[in-house]
Short mmCIF file of C-alpha atoms in Angstrom, two decimals:
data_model
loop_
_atom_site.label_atom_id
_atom_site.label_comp_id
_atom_site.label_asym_id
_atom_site.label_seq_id
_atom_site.Cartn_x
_atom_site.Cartn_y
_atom_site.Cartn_z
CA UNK A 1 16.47 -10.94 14.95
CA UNK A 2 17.15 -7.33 16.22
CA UNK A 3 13.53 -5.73 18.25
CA UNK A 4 12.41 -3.15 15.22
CA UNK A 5 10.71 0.52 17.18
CA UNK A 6 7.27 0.17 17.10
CA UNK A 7 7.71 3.73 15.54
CA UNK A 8 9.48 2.02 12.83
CA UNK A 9 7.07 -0.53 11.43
CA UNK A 10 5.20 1.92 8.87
CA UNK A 11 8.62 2.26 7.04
CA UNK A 12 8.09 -1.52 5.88
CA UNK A 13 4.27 -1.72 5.39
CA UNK A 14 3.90 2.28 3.93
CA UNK A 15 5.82 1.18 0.19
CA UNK A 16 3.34 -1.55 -0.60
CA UNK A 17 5.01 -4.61 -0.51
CA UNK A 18 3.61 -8.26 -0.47
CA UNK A 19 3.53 -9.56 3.24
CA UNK A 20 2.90 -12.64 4.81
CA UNK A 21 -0.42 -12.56 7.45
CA UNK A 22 0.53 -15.71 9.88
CA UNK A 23 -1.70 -17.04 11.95
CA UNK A 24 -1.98 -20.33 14.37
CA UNK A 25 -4.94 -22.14 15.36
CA UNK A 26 -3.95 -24.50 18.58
CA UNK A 27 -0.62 -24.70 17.84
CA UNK A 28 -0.85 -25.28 13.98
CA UNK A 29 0.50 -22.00 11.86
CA UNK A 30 -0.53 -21.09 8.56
CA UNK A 31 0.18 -18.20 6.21
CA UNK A 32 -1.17 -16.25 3.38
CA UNK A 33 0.03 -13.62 1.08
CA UNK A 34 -1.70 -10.32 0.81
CA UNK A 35 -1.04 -6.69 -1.21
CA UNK A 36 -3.74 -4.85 0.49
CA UNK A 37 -2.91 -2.90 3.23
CA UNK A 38 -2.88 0.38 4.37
CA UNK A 39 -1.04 2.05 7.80
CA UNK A 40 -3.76 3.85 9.79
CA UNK A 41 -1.55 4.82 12.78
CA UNK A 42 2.31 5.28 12.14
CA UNK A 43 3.46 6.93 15.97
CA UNK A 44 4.84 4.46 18.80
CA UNK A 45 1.01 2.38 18.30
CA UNK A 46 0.93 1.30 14.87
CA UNK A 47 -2.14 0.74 13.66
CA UNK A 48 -2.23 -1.25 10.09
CA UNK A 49 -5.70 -2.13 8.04
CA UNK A 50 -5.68 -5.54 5.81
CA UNK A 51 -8.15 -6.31 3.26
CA UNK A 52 -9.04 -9.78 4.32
CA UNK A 53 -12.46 -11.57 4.31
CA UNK A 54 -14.33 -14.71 4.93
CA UNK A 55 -13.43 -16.24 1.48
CA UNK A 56 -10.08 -16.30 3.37
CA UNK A 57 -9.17 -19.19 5.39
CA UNK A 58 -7.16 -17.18 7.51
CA UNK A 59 -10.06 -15.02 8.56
CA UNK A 60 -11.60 -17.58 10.36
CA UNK A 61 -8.63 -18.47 12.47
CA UNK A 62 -8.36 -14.39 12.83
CA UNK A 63 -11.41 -14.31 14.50
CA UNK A 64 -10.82 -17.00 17.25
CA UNK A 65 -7.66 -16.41 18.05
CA UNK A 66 -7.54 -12.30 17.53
CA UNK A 67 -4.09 -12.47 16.77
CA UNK A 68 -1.31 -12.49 13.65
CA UNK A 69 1.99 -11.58 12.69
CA UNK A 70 2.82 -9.54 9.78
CA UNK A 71 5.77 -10.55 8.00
CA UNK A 72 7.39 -8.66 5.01
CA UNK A 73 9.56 -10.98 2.66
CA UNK A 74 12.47 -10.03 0.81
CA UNK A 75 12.57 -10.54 -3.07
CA UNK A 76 14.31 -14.13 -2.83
CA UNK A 77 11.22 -15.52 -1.76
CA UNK A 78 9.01 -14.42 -4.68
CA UNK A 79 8.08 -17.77 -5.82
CA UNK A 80 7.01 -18.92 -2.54
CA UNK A 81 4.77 -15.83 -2.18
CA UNK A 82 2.55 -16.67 -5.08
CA UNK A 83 2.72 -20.31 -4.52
CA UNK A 84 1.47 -19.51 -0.79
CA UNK A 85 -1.15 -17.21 -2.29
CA UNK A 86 -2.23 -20.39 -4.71
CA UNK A 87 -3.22 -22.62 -2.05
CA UNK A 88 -4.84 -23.37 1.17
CA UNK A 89 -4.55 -23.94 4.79
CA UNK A 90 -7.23 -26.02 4.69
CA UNK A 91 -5.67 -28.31 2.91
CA UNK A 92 -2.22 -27.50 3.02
CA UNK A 93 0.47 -27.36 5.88
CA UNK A 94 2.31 -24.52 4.36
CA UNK A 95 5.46 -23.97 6.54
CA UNK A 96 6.37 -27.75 5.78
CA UNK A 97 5.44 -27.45 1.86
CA UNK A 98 7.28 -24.45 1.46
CA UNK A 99 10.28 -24.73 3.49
CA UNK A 100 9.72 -22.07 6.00
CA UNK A 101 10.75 -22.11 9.60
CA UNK A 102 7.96 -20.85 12.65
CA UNK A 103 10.30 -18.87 15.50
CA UNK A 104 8.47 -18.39 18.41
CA UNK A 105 7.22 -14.91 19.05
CA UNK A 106 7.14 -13.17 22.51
CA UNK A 107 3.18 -11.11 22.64
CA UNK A 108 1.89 -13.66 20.30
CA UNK A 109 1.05 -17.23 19.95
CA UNK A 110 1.69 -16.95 16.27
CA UNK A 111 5.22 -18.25 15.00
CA UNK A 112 7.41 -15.44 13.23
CA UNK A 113 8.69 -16.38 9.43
CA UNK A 114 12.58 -16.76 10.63
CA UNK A 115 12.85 -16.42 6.86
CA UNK A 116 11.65 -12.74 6.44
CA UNK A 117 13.13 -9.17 6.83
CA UNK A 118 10.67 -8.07 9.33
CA UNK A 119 8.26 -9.57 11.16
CA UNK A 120 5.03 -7.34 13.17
CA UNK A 121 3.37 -8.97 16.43
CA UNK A 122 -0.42 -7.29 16.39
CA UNK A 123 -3.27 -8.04 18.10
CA UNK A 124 -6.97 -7.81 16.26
CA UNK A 125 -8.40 -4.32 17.13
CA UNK A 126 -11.07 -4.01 15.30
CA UNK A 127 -12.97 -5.03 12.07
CA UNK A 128 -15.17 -3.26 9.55
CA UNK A 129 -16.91 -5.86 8.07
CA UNK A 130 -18.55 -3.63 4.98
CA UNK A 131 -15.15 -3.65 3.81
CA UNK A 132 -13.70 -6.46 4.57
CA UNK A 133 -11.15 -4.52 6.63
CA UNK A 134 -9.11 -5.40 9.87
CA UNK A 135 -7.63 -3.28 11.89
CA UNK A 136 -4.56 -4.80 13.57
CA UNK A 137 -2.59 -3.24 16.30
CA UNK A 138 1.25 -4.01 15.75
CA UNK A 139 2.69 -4.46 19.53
CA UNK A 140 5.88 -6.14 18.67
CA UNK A 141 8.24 -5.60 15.84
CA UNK A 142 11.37 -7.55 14.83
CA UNK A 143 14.02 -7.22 11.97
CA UNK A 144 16.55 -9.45 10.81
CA UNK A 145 19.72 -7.74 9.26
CA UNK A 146 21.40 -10.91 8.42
CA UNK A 147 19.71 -10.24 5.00
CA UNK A 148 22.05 -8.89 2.75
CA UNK A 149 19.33 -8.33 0.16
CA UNK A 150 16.71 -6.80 1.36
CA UNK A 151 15.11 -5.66 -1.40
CA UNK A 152 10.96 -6.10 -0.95
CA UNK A 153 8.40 -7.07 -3.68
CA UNK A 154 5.04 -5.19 -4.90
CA UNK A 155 2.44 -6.83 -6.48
CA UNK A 156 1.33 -5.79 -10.04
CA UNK A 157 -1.27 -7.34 -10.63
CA UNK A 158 -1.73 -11.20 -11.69
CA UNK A 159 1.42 -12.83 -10.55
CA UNK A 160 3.77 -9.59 -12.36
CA UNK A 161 5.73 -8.00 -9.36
CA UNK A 162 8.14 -5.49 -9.17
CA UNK A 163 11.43 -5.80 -6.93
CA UNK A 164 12.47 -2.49 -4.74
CA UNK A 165 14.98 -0.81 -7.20
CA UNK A 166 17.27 2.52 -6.74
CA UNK A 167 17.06 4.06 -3.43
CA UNK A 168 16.09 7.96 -3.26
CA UNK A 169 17.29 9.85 -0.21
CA UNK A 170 15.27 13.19 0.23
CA UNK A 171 15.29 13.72 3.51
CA UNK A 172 16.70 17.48 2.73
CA UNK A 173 13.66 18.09 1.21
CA UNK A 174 11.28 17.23 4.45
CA UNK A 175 11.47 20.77 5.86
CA UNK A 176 7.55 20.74 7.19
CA UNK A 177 9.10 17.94 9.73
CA UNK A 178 12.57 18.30 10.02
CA UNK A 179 12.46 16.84 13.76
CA UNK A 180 10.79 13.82 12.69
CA UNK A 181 13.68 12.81 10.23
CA UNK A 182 16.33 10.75 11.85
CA UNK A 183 19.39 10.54 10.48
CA UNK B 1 -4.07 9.51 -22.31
CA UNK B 2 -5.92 6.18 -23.15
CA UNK B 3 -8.73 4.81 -21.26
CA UNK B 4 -7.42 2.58 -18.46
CA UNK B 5 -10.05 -0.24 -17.61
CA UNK B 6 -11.57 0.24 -14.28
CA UNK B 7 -10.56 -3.72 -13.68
CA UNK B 8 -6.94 -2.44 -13.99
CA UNK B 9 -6.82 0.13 -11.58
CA UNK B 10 -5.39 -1.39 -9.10
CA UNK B 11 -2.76 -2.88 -10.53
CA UNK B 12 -0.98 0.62 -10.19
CA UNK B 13 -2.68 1.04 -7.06
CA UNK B 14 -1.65 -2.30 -4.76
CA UNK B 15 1.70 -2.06 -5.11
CA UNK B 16 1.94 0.76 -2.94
CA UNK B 17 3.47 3.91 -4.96
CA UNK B 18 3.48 7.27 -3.32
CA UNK B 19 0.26 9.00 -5.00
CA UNK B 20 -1.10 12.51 -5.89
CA UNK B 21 -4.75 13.23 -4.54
CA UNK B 22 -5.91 16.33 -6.68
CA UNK B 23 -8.94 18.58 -5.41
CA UNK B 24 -10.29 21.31 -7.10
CA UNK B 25 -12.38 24.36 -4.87
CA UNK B 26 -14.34 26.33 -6.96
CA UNK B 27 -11.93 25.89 -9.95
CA UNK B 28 -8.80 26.07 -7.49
CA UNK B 29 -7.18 23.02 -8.40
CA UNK B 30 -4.48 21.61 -5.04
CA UNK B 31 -2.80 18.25 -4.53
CA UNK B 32 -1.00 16.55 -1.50
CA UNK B 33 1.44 13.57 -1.23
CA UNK B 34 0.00 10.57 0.18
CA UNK B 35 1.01 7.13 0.86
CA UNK B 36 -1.05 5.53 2.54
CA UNK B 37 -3.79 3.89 0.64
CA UNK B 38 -5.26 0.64 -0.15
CA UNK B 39 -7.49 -1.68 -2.41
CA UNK B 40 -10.94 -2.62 -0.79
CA UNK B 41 -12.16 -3.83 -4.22
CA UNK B 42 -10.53 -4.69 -7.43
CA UNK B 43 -13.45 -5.41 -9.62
CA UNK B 44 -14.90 -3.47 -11.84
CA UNK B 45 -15.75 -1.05 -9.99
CA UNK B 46 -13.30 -0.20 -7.79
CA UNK B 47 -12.88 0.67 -3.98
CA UNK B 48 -10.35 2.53 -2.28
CA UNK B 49 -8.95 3.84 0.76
CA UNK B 50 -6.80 6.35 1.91
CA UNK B 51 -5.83 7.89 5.27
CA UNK B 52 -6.23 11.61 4.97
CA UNK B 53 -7.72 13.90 7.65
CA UNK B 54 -8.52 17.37 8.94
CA UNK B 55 -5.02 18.05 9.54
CA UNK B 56 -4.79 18.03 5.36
CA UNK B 57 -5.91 21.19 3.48
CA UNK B 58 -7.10 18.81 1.22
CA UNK B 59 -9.76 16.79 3.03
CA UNK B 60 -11.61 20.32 3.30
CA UNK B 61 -12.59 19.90 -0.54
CA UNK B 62 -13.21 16.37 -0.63
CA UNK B 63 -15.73 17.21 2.10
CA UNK B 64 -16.95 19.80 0.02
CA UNK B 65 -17.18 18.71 -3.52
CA UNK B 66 -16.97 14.93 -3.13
CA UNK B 67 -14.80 14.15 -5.98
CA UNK B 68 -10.99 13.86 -6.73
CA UNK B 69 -8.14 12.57 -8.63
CA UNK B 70 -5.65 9.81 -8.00
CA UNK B 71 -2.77 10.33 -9.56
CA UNK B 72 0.28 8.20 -10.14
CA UNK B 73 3.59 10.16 -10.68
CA UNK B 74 6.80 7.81 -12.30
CA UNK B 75 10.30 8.19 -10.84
CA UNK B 76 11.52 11.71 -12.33
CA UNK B 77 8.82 13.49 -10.23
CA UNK B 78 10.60 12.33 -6.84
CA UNK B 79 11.56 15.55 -5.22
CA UNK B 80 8.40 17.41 -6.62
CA UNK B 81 6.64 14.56 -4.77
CA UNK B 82 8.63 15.62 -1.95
CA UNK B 83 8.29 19.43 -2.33
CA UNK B 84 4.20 18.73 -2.92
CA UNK B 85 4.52 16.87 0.76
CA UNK B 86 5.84 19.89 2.40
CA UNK B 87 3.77 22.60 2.15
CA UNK B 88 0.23 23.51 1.95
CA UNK B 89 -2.12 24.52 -0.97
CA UNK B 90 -3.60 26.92 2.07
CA UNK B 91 -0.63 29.12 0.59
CA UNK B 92 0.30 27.81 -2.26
CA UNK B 93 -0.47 27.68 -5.68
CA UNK B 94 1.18 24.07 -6.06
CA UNK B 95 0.08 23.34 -10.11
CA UNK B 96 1.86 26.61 -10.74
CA UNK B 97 5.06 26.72 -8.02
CA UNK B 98 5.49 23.21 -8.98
CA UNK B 99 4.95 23.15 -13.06
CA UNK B 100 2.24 20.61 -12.89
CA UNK B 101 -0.33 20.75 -15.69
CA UNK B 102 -4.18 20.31 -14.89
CA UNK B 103 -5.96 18.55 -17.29
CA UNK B 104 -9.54 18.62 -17.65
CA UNK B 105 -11.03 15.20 -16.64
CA UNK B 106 -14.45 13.23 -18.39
CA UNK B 107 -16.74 12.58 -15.13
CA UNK B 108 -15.33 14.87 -12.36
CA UNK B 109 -14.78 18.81 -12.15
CA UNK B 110 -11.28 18.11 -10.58
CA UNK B 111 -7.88 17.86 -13.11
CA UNK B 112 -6.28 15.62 -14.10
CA UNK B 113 -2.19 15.80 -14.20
CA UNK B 114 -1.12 15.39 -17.32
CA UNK B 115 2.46 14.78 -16.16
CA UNK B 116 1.58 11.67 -14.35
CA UNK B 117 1.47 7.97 -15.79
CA UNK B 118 -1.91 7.31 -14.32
CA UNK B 119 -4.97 9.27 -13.11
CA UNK B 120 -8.32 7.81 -11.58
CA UNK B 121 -11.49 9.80 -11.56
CA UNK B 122 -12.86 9.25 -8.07
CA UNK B 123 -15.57 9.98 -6.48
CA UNK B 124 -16.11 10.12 -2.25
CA UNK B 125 -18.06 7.21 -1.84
CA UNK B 126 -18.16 6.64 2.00
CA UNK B 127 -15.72 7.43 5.34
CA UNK B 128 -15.08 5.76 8.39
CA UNK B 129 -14.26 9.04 10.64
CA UNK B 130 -12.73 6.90 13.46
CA UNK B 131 -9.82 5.91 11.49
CA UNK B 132 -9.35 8.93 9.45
CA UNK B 133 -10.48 6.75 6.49
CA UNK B 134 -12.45 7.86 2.99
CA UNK B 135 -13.38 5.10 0.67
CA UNK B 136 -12.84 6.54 -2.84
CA UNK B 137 -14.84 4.96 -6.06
CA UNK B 138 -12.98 5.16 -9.12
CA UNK B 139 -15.12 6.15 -12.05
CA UNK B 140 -13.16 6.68 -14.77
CA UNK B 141 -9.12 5.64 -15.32
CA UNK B 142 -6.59 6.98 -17.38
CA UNK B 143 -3.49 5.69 -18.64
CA UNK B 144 -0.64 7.85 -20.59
CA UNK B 145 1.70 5.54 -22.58
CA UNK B 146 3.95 7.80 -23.44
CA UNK B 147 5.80 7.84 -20.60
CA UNK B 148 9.33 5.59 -21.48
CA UNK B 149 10.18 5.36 -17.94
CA UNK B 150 6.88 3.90 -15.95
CA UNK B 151 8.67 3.16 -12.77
CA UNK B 152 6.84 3.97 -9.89
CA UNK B 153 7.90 5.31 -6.22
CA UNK B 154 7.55 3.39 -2.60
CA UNK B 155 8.23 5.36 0.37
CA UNK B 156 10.28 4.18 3.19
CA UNK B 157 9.82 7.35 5.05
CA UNK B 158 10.58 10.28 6.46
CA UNK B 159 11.87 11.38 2.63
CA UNK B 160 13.49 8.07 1.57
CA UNK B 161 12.37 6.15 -1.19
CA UNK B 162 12.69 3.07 -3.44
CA UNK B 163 12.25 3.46 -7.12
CA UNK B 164 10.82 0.39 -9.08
CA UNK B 165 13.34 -2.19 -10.29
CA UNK B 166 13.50 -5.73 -11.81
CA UNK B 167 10.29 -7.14 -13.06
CA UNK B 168 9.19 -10.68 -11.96
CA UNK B 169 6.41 -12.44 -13.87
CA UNK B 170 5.33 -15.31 -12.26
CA UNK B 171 2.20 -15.42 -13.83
CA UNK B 172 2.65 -19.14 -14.48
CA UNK B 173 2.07 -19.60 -10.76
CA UNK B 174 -1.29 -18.18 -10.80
CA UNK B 175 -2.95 -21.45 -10.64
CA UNK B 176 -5.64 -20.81 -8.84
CA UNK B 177 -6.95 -18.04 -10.73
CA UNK B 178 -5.88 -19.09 -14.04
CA UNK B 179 -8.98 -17.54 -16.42
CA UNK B 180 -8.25 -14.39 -14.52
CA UNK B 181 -4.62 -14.01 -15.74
CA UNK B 182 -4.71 -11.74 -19.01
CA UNK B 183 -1.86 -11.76 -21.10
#
């Protein structure tokens, strides 16, 4: 894996696709599969907001640990991301069930998915509980261009996703920030 | 336009397609390009956020009037999606420049854009200043079948963008949430 600019991250999380939120408690990693997400802060300190609550069994581990890794699968893995999102940590060692392979990270003691395109270090930095919102500060990013597809998946609705089609480039057309695009 | 269930909203909302957000001062109807926004609730009635702040003409008249329109524009708008992004309805008569038609909507005095596949009737329901944050109730959805081509946009950035592709339904993997499946 190839370090991703922190400046970069929004460029994965921004379209909407499914990610994976990883987290370990003492040593023993788990994942879910989440759609809700929003980026908050897209400069050099990404900040990223995720929709997760108590019902969770992530949340928990969240909490006492106040750290997670993002990672953002490609569309091969589509079957494992609702079959992830159909059970529980509670009951289920999910790396081993599903195949995937923790990779230790460096600012975290949560594993990295050595399976996904990109993977986002953060730190728990803050919570709104009315919502159910975290706020997670990305500090690390990582991206693995070994993938020759990396095509990303959005959620629908219900198990119905949509795989990243035709690419648009516009970039001619960003003349209010024509510094910020780099080419 | 048919009536879109409120329960369906966010089915066109989660996956993360670059969105209109339509104000209207005083009968001056203006919309930006936005994409960063997310599901808090997916009931029936929903939630959602979106990053917008001072910096945007448009937060101004959601201040001011509470209400607005979410939007969903398909593929063939791209580079007016673009074109909306860079400049400002401080100067500009967008609807007009851009050939957009305002529609009048059922529950809020803001338009509606006919052009676009889907448009939510929101209303300003809360705002968390700190993060730049509104919380937006959908009232009232609408959905226009017409449309052939219903592929939505993702941005990657800085004027890049993915247009939807293959469809996955994996609906048969939704087993813990089976009743809630519709088909």
């Amino acid at each position: 894996m190839k370090d991703l600019p922190l400046s970069k991250a929004y460029q994965f999380i921004e379209p909407g696709p499914v990610i994976f939120l990883v987290t370990s408690d003492e040593g023993k990693p788990n994942l879910m599969s989440m759609s809700a997400h929003i980026v908050i802060q897209d400069d050099e300190r990404p900040l990223i907001g995720c929709a997760i609550g108590p019902w969770d069994y992530s949340f928990g581990t969240l909490q006492k640990t106040k750290e997670c890794v993002l990672a953002v699968p490609t569309a091969e893995l589509a079957t494992k991301v609702v079959e992830i999102g159909n059970c529980s940590g509670a009951d289920t060692d999910k790396f081993k069930v599903f195949g995937l392979t923790p990779k230790p990270a460096k600012n975290v003691k949560v594993p990295l998915v050595a399976e996904c395109l990109v993977n986002l270090e953060c730190r728990l930095y803050d919570q709104i509980g009315q919502y159910n919102l975290v706020i997670l500060e990305v500090v690390r990013g990582w991206i693995d261009l070994k993938h020759k597809d990396q095509r990303m998946l959005h959620h629908n609705g219900n198990g119905t996703f949509r795989v990243d089609g035709e690419e648009l480039d516009l970039r001619d057309k960003m003349v209010k920030w024509p510094s910020y695009v780099q080419r």
